[in-house]
Coordinates of C-alpha atoms in Angstrom, one line a residue:
M1 CA -0.2 28.5 8.6
I2 CA 0.0 25.5 9.4
T3 CA 0.0 24.1 13.0
P4 CA 3.1 21.9 14.3
K5 CA 2.1 18.3 14.3
R6 CA 0.9 19.1 10.5
E7 CA 4.7 20.3 9.8
A8 CA 5.9 17.2 11.2
F9 CA 3.4 15.4 9.2
A10 CA 4.9 17.4 5.8
H11 CA 8.3 16.4 7.1
H12 CA 7.9 12.8 8.3
Y13 CA 6.1 12.3 4.8
V14 CA 8.5 13.7 2.4
T15 CA 11.4 11.3 3.8
T16 CA 8.9 7.8 4.0
R17 CA 6.8 8.8 1.1
N18 CA 4.1 7.3 3.0
G19 CA 1.1 8.9 4.7
A20 CA -0.3 6.3 7.1
E21 CA 3.7 6.0 8.5
A22 CA 4.4 9.9 8.6
A23 CA 0.4 10.5 10.3
R24 CA 1.8 7.8 13.0
L25 CA 5.6 9.5 13.4
A26 CA 4.1 13.0 13.6
G27 CA 2.1 11.6 16.6
Y28 CA -1.8 10.7 15.3
S29 CA -3.3 7.7 16.4
E30 CA -2.2 4.0 15.1
S31 CA -5.6 3.5 15.0
G32 CA -6.4 6.1 12.5
A33 CA -3.3 6.9 10.6
R34 CA -4.1 6.0 7.2
Q35 CA -7.9 8.1 7.5
E36 CA -5.7 10.9 9.0
A37 CA -3.0 10.8 6.5
N38 CA -5.6 11.2 3.2
R39 CA -7.4 13.8 5.0
L40 CA -3.8 15.8 5.6
L41 CA -2.9 15.0 1.6
T42 CA -6.0 17.0 0.3
N43 CA -5.3 19.8 2.7
V44 CA -3.9 22.8 0.6
D45 CA -1.7 24.0 3.2
V46 CA -0.6 20.5 3.8
R47 CA 0.6 20.1 0.3
A48 CA 1.8 23.5 0.4
E49 CA 4.5 22.6 3.0
I50 CA 5.2 18.6 1.4
E51 CA 5.8 20.4 -1.8
R52 CA 8.0 23.1 -0.2
L53 CA 10.2 20.4 1.7
Q54 CA 10.4 18.7 -1.4
R55 CA 11.8 21.5 -3.7
E56 CA 14.4 22.1 -0.8
R57 CA 15.3 17.8 -0.9
W58 CA 15.8 18.7 -4.8
E59 CA 18.0 21.5 -4.2
A60 CA 20.5 19.7 -2.1
E61 CA 20.7 16.6 -3.7
K62 CA 21.6 18.9 -6.6
L63 CA 23.8 20.2 -4.8
D64 CA 25.4 17.1 -3.8
R65 CA 25.7 16.1 -7.5
E66 CA 27.4 19.2 -8.4
Y67 CA 29.8 19.0 -5.9
V68 CA 30.6 15.0 -7.2
L69 CA 31.1 16.0 -10.6
K70 CA 33.4 19.1 -10.1
R71 CA 35.6 17.1 -7.9
L72 CA 35.5 14.3 -10.4
Q73 CA 36.1 16.7 -12.7
E74 CA 39.5 18.3 -10.9
L75 CA 40.7 14.3 -10.4
A76 CA 40.7 14.0 -14.4
E77 CA 42.5 17.2 -14.5
T78 CA 45.3 16.8 -11.8
A79 CA 45.3 13.0 -11.0
K80 CA 48.7 12.0 -10.6
S81 CA 48.4 7.8 -12.0
E82 CA 46.9 7.9 -14.9
S83 CA 44.7 5.1 -13.7
S84 CA 43.2 7.7 -12.0
R85 CA 42.8 10.3 -14.6
I86 CA 41.1 7.2 -16.3
R87 CA 38.9 6.0 -13.9
A88 CA 37.6 9.7 -12.9
L89 CA 36.7 10.2 -16.9
E90 CA 35.0 7.5 -17.0
L91 CA 32.6 8.4 -14.1
L92 CA 31.9 11.8 -15.3
G93 CA 31.1 9.8 -18.9
K94 CA 28.8 7.7 -17.3
S95 CA 27.2 10.7 -15.6
L96 CA 26.6 12.1 -18.7
G97 CA 25.4 8.9 -20.3
M98 CA 28.2 8.7 -22.2
F99 CA 28.7 5.2 -22.2
R100 CA 25.5 3.4 -22.4
E101 CA 23.9 1.2 -25.1
Q102 CA 22.4 2.2 -27.7
V103 CA 18.9 1.5 -27.7
E104 CA 16.1 2.6 -29.9
E105 CA 13.5 4.5 -28.3
H106 CA 9.9 5.2 -29.6
T107 CA 7.8 7.1 -27.8
T108 CA 4.3 8.7 -28.7
H109 CA 4.9 11.8 -25.8
D110 CA 7.6 14.5 -25.7
V111 CA 9.2 14.0 -22.6
S112 CA 12.5 16.1 -23.4
H113 CA 11.5 18.6 -20.5
L114 CA 12.0 15.4 -18.4
Q115 CA 15.6 16.1 -18.5
E116 CA 16.4 18.6 -16.7
F117 CA 15.3 16.9 -13.2
T118 CA 17.7 14.3 -11.3
V119 CA 16.5 10.6 -11.2
S120 CA 15.6 11.7 -7.3
E121 CA 13.7 14.3 -8.6
L122 CA 11.6 12.4 -10.9
R123 CA 11.6 9.2 -8.5
G124 CA 9.8 11.7 -5.8
M125 CA 7.5 13.5 -8.3
H126 CA 6.3 9.6 -9.3
A127 CA 6.1 8.7 -5.8
M128 CA 3.6 12.1 -5.0
A129 CA 1.7 11.1 -8.2
Q130 CA 0.7 7.5 -7.1
E131 CA 0.2 8.9 -3.6
Q132 CA -2.4 11.0 -4.8
E133 CA -4.3 8.5 -7.0
A134 CA -4.4 5.9 -4.2
I135 CA -5.7 9.3 -2.1
E136 CA -8.3 10.1 -5.4
A137 CA -9.0 6.1 -5.7
E138 CA -10.1 5.9 -2.0
V139 CA -12.2 9.3 -2.1
R140 CA -14.2 7.2 -5.1
V141 CA -15.2 4.5 -2.4
L142 CA -16.2 6.6 -0.4
D143 CA -18.4 8.5 -2.5
S144 CA -19.8 5.4 -3.8

């Protein structure tokens, strides 16, 4: 069970991606916000709430993307002017990555599984990983 204050922290954290700021916005003291954020981000219930909220946000963004692509497809098929149809097709093609310069890529890791995520989802995961690394670094400093 998560307290209302911790739930507020989770909501603010998903929005700001900044632990100290989220703690302040949730009503924790200004002077102890950073320490409280570090403590909250290691709490299992708070992490679960952050992950739940992040999934909801990603799903909402996915629906928005699907809507835009569907409307572009409709415009490409039904617009009255040729230029509008061409522009809609151009935007659809760009969203599929069809008009990028061919760049030779080399990787030592299989990253094909990352294609299922939107850019926004990847950014969110990256921000969470960075925040976790910062927490772990601070814990190491405190432990030493």
